[in-house]
mmCIF file of C-alpha atoms and ligand atoms in Angstrom:
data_model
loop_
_atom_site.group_PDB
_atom_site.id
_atom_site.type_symbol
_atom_site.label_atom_id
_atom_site.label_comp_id
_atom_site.label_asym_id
_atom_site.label_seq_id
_atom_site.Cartn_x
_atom_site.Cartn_y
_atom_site.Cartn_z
ATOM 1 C CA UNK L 1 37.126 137.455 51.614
ATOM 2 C CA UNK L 2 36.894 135.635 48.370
ATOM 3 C CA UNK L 3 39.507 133.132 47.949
ATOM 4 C CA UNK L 4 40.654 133.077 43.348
ATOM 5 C CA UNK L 5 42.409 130.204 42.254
ATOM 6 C CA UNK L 6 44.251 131.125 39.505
ATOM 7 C CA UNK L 7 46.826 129.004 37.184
ATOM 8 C CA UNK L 8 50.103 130.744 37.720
ATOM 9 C CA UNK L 9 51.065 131.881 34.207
ATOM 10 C CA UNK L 10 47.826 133.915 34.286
ATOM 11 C CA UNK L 11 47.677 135.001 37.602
ATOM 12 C CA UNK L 12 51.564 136.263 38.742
ATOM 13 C CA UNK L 13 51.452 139.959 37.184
ATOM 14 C CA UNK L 14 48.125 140.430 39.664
ATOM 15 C CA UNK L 15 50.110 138.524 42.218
ATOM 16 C CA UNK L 16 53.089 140.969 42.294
ATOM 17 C CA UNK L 17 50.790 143.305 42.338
ATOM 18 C CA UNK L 18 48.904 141.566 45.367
ATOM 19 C CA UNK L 19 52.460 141.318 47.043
ATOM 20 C CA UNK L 20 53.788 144.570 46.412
ATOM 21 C CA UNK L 21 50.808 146.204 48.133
ATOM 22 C CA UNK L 22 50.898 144.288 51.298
ATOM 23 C CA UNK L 23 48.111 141.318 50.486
ATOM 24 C CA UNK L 24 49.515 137.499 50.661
ATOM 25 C CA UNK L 25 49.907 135.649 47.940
ATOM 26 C CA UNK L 26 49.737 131.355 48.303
ATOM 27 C CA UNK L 27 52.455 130.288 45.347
ATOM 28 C CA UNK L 28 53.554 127.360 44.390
ATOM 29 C CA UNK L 29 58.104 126.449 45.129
ATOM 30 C CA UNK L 30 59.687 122.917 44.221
ATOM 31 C CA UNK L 31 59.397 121.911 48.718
ATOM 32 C CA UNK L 32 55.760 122.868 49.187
ATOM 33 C CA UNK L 33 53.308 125.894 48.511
ATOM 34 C CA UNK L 34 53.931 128.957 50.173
ATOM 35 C CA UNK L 35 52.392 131.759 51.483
ATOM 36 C CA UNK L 36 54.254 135.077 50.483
ATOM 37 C CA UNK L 37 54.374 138.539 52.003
ATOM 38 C CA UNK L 38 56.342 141.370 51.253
ATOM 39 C CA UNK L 39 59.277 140.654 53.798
ATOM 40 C CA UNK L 40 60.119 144.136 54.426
ATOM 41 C CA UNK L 41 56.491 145.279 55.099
ATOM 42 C CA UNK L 42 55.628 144.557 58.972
ATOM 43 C CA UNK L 43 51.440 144.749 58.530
ATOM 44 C CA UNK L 44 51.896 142.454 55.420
ATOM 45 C CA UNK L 45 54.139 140.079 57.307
ATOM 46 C CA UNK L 46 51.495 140.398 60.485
ATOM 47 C CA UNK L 47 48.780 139.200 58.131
ATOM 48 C CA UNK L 48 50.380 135.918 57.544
ATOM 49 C CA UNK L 49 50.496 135.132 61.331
ATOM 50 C CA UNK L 50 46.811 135.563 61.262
ATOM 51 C CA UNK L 51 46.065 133.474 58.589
ATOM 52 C CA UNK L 52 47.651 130.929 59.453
ATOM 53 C CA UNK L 53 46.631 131.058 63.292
ATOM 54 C CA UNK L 54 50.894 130.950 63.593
ATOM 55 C CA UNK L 55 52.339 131.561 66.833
ATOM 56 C CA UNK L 56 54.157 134.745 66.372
ATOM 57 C CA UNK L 57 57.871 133.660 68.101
ATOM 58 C CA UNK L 58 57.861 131.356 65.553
ATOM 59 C CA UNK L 59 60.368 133.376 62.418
ATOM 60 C CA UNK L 60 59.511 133.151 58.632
ATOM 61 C CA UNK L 61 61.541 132.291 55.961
ATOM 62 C CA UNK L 62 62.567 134.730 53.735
ATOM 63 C CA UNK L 63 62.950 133.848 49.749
ATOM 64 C CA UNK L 64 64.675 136.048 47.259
ATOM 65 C CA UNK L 65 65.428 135.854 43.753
ATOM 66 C CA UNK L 66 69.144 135.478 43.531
ATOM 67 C CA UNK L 67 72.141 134.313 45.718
ATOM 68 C CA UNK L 68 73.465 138.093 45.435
ATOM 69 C CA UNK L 69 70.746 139.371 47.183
ATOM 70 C CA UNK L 70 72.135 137.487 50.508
ATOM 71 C CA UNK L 71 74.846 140.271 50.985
ATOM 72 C CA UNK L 72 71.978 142.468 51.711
ATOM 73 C CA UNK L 73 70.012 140.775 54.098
ATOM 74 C CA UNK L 74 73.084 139.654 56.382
ATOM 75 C CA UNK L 75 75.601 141.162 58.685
ATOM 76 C CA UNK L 76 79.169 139.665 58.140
ATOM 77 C CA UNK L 77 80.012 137.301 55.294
ATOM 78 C CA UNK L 78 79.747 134.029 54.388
ATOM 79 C CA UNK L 79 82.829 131.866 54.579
ATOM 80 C CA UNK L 80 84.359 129.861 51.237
ATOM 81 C CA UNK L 81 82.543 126.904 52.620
ATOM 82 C CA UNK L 82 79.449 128.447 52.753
ATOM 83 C CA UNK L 83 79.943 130.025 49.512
ATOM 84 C CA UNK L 84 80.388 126.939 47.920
ATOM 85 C CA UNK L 85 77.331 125.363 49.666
ATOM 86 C CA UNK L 86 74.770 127.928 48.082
ATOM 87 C CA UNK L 87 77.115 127.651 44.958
ATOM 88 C CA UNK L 88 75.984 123.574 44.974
ATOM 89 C CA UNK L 89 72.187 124.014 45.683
ATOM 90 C CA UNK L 90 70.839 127.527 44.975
ATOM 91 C CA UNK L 91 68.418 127.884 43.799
ATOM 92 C CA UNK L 92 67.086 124.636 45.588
ATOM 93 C CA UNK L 93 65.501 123.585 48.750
ATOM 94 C CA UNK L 94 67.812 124.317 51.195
ATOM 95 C CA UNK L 95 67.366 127.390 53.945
ATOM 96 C CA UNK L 96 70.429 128.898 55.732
ATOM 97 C CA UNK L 97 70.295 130.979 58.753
ATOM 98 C CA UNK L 98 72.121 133.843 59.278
ATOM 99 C CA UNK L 99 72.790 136.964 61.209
ATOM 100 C CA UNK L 100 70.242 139.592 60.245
ATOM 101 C CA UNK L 101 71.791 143.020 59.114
ATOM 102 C CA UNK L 102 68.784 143.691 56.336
ATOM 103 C CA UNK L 103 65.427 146.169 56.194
ATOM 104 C CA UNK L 104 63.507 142.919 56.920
ATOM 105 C CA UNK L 105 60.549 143.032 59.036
ATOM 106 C CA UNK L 106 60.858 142.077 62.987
ATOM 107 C CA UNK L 107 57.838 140.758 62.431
ATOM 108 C CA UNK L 108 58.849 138.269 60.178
ATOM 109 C CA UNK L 109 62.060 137.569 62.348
ATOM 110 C CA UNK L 110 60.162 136.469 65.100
ATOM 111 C CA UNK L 111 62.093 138.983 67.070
ATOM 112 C CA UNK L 112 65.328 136.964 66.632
ATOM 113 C CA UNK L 113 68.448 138.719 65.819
ATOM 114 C CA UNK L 114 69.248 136.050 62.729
ATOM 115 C CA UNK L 115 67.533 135.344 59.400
ATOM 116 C CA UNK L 116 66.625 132.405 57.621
ATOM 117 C CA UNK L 117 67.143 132.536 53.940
ATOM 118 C CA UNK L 118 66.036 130.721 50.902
ATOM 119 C CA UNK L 119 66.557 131.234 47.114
ATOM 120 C CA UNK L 120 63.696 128.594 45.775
ATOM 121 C CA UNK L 121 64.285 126.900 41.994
ATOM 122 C CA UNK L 122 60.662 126.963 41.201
ATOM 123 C CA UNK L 123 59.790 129.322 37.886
ATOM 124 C CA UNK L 124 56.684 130.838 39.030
ATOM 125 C CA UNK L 125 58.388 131.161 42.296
ATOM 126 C CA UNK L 126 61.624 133.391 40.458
ATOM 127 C CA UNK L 127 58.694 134.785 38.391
ATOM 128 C CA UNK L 128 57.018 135.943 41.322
ATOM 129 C CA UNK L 129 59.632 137.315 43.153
ATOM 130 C CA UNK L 130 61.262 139.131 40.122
ATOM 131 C CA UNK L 131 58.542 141.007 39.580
ATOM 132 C CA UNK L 132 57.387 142.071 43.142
ATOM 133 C CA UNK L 133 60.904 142.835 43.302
ATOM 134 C CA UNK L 134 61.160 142.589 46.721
ATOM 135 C CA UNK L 135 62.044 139.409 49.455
ATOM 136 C CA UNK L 136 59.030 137.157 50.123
ATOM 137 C CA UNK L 137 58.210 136.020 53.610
ATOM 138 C CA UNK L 138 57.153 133.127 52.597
ATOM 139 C CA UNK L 139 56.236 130.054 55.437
ATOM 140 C CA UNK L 140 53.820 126.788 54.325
ATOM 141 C CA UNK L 141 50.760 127.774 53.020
ATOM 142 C CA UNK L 142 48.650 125.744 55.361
ATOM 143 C CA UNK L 143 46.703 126.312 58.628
ATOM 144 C CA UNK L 144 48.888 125.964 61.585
ATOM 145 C CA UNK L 145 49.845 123.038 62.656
ATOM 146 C CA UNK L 146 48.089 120.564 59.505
ATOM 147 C CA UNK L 147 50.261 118.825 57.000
ATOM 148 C CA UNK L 148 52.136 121.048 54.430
ATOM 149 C CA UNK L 149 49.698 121.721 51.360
ATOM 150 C CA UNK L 150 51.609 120.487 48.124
ATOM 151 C CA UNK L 151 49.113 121.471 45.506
ATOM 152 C CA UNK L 152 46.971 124.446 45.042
ATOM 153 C CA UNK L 153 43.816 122.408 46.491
ATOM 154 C CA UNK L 154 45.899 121.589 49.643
ATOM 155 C CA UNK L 155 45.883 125.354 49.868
ATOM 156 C CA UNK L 156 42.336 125.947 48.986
ATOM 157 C CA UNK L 157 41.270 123.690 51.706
ATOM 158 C CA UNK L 158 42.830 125.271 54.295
ATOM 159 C CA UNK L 159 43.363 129.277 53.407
ATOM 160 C CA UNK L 160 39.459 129.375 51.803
ATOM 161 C CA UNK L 161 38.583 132.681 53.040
ATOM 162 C CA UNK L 162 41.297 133.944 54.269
ATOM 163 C CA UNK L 163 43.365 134.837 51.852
ATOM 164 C CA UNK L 164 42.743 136.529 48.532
ATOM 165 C CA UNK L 165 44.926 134.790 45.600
ATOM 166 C CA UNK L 166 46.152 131.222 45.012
ATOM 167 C CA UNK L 167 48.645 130.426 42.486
ATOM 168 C CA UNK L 168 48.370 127.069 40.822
ATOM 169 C CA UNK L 169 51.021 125.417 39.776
ATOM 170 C CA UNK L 170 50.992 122.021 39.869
ATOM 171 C CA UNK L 171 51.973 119.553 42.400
ATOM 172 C CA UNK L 172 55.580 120.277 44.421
ATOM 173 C CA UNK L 173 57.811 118.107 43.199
ATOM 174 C CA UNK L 174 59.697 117.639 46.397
ATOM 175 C CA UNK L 175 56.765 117.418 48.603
ATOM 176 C CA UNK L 176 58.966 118.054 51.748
ATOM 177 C CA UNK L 177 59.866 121.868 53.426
ATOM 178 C CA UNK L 178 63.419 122.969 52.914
ATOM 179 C CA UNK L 179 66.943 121.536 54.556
ATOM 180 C CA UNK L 180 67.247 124.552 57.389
ATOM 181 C CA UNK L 181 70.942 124.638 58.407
ATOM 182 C CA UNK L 182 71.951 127.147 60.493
ATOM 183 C CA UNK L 183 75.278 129.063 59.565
ATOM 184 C CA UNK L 184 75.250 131.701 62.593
ATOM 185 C CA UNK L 185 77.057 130.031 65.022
ATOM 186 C CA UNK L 186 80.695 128.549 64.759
ATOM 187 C CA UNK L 187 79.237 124.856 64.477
ATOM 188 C CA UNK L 188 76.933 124.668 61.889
ATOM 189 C CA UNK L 189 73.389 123.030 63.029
ATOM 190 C CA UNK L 190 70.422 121.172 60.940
ATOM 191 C CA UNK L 191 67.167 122.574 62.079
ATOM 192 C CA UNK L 192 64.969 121.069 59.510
ATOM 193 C CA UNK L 193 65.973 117.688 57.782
ATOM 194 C CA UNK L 194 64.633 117.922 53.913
ATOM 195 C CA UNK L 195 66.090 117.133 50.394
ATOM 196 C CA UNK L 196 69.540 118.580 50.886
ATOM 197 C CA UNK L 197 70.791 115.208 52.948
ATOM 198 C CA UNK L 198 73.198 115.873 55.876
ATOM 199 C CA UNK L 199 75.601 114.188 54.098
ATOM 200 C CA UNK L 200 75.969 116.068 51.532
ATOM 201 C CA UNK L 201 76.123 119.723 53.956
ATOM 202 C CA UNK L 202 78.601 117.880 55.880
ATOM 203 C CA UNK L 203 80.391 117.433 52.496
ATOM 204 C CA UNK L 204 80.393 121.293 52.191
ATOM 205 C CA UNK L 205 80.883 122.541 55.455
ATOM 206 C CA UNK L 206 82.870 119.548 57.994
ATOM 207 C CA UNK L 207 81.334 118.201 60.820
ATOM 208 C CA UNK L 208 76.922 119.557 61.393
ATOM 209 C CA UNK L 209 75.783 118.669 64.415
ATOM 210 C CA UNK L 210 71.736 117.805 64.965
ATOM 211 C CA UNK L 211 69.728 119.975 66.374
ATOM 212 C CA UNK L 212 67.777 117.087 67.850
ATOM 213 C CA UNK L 213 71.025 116.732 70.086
ATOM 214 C CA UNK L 214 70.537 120.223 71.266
ATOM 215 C CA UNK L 215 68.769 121.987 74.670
ATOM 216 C CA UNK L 216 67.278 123.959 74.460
ATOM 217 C CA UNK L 217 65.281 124.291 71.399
ATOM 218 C CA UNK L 218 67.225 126.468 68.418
ATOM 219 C CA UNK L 219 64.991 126.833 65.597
ATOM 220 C CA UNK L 220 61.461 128.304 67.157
ATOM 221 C CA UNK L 221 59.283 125.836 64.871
ATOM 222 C CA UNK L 222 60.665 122.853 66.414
ATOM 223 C CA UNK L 223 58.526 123.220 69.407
ATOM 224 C CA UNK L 224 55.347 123.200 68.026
ATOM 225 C CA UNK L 225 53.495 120.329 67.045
ATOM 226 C CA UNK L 226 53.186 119.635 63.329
ATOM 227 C CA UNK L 227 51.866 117.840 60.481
ATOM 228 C CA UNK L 228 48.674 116.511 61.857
ATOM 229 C CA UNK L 229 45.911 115.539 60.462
ATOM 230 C CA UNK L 230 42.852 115.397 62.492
ATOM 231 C CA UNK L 231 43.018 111.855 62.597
ATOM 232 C CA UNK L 232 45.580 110.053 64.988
ATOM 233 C CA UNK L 233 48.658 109.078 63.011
ATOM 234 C CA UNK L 234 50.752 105.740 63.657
ATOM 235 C CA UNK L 235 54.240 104.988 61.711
ATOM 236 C CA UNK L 236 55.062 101.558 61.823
ATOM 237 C CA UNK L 237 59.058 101.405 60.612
ATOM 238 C CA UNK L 238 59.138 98.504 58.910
ATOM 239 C CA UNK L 239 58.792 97.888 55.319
ATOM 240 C CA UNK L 240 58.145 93.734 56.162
ATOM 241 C CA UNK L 241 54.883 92.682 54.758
ATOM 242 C CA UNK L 242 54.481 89.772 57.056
ATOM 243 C CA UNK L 243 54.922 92.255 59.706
ATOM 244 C CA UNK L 244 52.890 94.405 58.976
ATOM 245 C CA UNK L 245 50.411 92.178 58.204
ATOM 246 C CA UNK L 246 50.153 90.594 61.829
ATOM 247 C CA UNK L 247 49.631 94.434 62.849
ATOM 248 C CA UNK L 248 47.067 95.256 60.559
ATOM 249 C CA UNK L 249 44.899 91.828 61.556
ATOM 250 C CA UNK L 250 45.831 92.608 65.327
ATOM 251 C CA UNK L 251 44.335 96.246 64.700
ATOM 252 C CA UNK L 252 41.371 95.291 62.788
ATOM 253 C CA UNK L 253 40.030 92.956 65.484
ATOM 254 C CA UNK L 254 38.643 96.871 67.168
ATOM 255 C CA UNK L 255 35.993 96.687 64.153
ATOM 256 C CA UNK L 256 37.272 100.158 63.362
ATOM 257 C CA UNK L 257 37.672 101.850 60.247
ATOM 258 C CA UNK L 258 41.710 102.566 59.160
ATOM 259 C CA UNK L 259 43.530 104.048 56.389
ATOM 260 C CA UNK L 260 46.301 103.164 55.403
ATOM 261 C CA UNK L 261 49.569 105.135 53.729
ATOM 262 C CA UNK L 262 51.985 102.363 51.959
ATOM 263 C CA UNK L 263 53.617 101.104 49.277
ATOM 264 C CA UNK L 264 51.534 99.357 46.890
ATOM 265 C CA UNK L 265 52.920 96.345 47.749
ATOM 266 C CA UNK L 266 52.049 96.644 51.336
ATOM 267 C CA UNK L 267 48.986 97.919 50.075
ATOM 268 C CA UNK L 268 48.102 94.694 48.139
ATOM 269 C CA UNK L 269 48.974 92.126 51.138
ATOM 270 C CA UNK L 270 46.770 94.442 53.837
ATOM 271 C CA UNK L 271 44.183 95.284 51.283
ATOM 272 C CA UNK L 272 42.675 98.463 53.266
ATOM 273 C CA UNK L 273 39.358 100.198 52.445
ATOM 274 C CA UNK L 274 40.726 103.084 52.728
ATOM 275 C CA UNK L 275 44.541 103.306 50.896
ATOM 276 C CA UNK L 276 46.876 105.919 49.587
ATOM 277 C CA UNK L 277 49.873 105.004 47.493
ATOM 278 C CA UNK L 278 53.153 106.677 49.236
ATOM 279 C CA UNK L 279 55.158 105.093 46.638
ATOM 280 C CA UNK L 280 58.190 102.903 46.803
ATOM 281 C CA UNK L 281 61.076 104.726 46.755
ATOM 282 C CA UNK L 282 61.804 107.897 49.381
ATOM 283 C CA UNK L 283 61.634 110.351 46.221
ATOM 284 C CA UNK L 284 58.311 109.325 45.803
ATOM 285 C CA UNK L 285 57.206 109.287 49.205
ATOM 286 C CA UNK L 286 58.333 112.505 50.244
ATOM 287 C CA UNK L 287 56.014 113.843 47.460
ATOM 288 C CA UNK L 288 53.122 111.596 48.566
ATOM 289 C CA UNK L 289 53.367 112.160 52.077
ATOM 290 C CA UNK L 290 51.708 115.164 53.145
ATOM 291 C CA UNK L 291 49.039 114.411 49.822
ATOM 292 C CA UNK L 292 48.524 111.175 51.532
ATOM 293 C CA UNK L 293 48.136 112.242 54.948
ATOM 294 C CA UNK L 294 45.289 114.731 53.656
ATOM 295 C CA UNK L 295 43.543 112.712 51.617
ATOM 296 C CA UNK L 296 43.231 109.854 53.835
ATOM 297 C CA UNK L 297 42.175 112.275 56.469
ATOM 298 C CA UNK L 298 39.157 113.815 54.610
ATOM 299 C CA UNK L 299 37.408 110.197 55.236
ATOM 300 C CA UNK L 300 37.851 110.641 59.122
ATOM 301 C CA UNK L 301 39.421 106.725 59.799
ATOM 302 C CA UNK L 302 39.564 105.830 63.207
ATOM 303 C CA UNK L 303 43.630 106.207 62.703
ATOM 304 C CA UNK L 304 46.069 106.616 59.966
ATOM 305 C CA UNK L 305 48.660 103.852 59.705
ATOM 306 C CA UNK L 306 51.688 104.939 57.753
ATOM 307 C CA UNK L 307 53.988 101.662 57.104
ATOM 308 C CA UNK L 308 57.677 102.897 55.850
ATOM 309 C CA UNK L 309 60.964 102.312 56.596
ATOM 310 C CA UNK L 310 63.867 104.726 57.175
ATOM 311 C CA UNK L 311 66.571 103.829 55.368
ATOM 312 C CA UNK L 312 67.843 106.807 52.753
ATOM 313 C CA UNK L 313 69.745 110.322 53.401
ATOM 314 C CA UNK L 314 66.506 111.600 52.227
ATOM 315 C CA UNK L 315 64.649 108.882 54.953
ATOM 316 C CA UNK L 316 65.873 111.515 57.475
ATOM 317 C CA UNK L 317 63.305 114.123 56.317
ATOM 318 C CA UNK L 318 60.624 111.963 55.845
ATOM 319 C CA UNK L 319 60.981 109.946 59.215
ATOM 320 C CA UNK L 320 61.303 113.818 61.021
ATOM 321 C CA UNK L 321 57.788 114.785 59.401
ATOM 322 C CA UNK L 322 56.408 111.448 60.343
ATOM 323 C CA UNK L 323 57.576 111.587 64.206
ATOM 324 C CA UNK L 324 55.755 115.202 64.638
ATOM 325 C CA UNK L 325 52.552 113.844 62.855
ATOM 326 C CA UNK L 326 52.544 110.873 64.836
ATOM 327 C CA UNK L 327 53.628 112.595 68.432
ATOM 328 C CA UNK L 328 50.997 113.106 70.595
ATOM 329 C CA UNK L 329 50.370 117.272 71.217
ATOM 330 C CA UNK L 330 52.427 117.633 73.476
ATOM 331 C CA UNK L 331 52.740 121.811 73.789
ATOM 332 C CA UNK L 332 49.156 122.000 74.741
ATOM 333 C CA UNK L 333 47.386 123.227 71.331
ATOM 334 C CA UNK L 334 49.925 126.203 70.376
ATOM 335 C CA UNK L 335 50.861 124.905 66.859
ATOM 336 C CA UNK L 336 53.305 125.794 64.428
ATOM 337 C CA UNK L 337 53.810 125.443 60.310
HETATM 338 P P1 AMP R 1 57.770 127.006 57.661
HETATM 339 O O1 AMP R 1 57.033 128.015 58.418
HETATM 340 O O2 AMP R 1 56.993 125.744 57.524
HETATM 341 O O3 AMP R 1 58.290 127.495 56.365
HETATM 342 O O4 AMP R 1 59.023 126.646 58.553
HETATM 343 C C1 AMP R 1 60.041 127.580 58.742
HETATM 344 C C2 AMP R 1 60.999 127.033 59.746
HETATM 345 O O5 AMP R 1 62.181 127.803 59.752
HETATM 346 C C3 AMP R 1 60.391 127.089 61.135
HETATM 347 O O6 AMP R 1 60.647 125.895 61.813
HETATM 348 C C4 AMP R 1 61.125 128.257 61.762
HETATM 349 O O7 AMP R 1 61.229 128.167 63.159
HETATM 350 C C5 AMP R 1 62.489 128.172 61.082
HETATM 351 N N1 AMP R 1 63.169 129.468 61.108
HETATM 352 C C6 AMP R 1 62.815 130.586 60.445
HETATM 353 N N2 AMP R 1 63.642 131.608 60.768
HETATM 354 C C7 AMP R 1 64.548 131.112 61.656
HETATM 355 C C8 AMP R 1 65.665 131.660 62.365
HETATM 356 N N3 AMP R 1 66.009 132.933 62.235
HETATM 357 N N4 AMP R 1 66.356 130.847 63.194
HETATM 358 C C9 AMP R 1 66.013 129.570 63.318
HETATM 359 N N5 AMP R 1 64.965 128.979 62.698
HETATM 360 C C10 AMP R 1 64.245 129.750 61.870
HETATM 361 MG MG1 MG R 2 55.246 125.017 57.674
#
């Protein structure tokens, strides 16, 4: 299949036509790129399993074009705090999960009897959904289990051939997936750390317990590995330069090849061959991350040492990506993302 990459403000009448008759669709939203299905069409939603070698317990996100259109794809209601919740930050990068009552596709449930639900901020994202004018399944738009793509090359590089339309639009400005909170039980739970903080959903909605806390796993995803690039990853929490320094020297003594993901000023004091720029603030880094972690990777280094320190609300997302790209695979090769 021939893959077009086409700049979204050309390409998203063709796209809603793409989505409307079943086809995917890889389109750019302010977390990272997606790749959309019609949610309510089972074969469509099958075909993004496929391309994305996903394992199929693990449920899609479903976007839609308005807050109003969450009515339809519950049962029940959302409570005032709730309410006020998607009030604050739709459309935005947060996900809620609810109980399904909708037409959407099992398929894209993962056979779960809930729904997770976004409303994403970014134009060609409304754009797209306006005019297919239905919900868009819509998980990361890379191969399973590699780092989220956040520009239309990301994509490219991974979906080449397997899908038939790329929208480009740009880098993600967030760079990180959504917050996932769920809302279907009486305690609400964070699945999915991202730019909504916890503090601010606890400010909403009271007391939001962890789902790291939790056995068994609740949100399907979180049991597969993630993130990786085919090189080995390493996070070293500190953001010490004299630390990290003593490190780096200690590492390079194996003669081998490294790259390194940094702030420039760690950057400068380890001088690497092989460097990427996360930035210095976590803003920054949660848009360089996954850019960082793929572009390093395309050199092969013998590891990838990622030097950053958790310290921000929005820390909490970037130190959760970092974990799963660093964890060894521990679920055998069954990936997810
Ligand atoms: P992604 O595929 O990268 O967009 O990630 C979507 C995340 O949302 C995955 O970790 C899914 O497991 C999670 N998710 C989607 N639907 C549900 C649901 N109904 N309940 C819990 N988690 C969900
Ligand atoms: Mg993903």
């Amino acid at each position: 299949m021939e893959t077009q990459v086409i700049p979204a403000n050309e390409g998203l009448h063709l796209a809603a036509q793409f989505i409307r008759d079943g086809q995917l669709v890889a389109f750019p939203t302010e977390t990272v790129y997606g790749l959309g299905a019609n949610a309510e069409d089972a074969e469509a939603c099958r075909r993004i399993y496929v391309a994305k070698g996903r394992p199929q317990d693990n449920p899609l996100i479903v976007h839609i074009v308005h807050r109003d259109v969450l009515s339809d794809l519950m049962r029940g209601t959302m409570n005032v705090q709730a309410e006020r919740l998607l009030q604050e930050f739709w459309p935005g990068p947060l996900t809620v999960v609810v109980p399904s009552g909708g037409h959407i596709s099992s398929v894209a449930l993962g056979g779960l009897d809930t729904v997770a639900v976004r409303c994403p901020s970014h134009p060609v994202a409304q754009e797209l959904l306006r005019l297919s004018g239905c919900p868009i399944a819509a998980p990361s738009a890379n191969r399973s289990g590699r780092p989220s793509p956040t520009t239309a090359e990301d994509v490219y590089e991974d979906m080449k051939g397997r899908i038939p339309l790329i929208l480009d639009g740009g880098p993600a400005s967030v760079g990180v997936e959504s917050t996932v909170v769920d809302l279907s039980r009486e305690i609400p739970v964070l699945l999915r750390p991202g730019a909504v903080t916890l503090e601010q959903l606890e400010h909403f909605l009271g007391p939001v317990m962890l789902a790291d806390d939790l056995t068994p796993v609740r949100s399907p995803g979180m049991k597969y590995r993630h993130y990786a690039p085919r090189s080995p990853v390493q996070w070293w929490d500190t953001d010490d330069v004299d630390q990290a320094l003593a490190r780096w020297h200690k590492l390079r003594m194996s003669g081998l090849g490294y790259g390194l993901l940094a702030s420039e000023r760690i950057g400068r004091a380890l001088r690497p061959a092989l460097f990427y720029n996360l930035g210095d603030n976590d803003g920054a880094a949660a848009q360089n991350l996954f850019t960082g972690l793929r572009k390093l990777d395309r050199d092969r280094p013998a590891a990838i040492i990622v030097v950053w320190k958790q310290g921000t609300p929005l820390g909490r997302a970037i130190a959760n990506r970092l974990a799963k790209a660093a964890a060894p695979n521990s679920v055998g090769d069954a990936n997810d993302q």
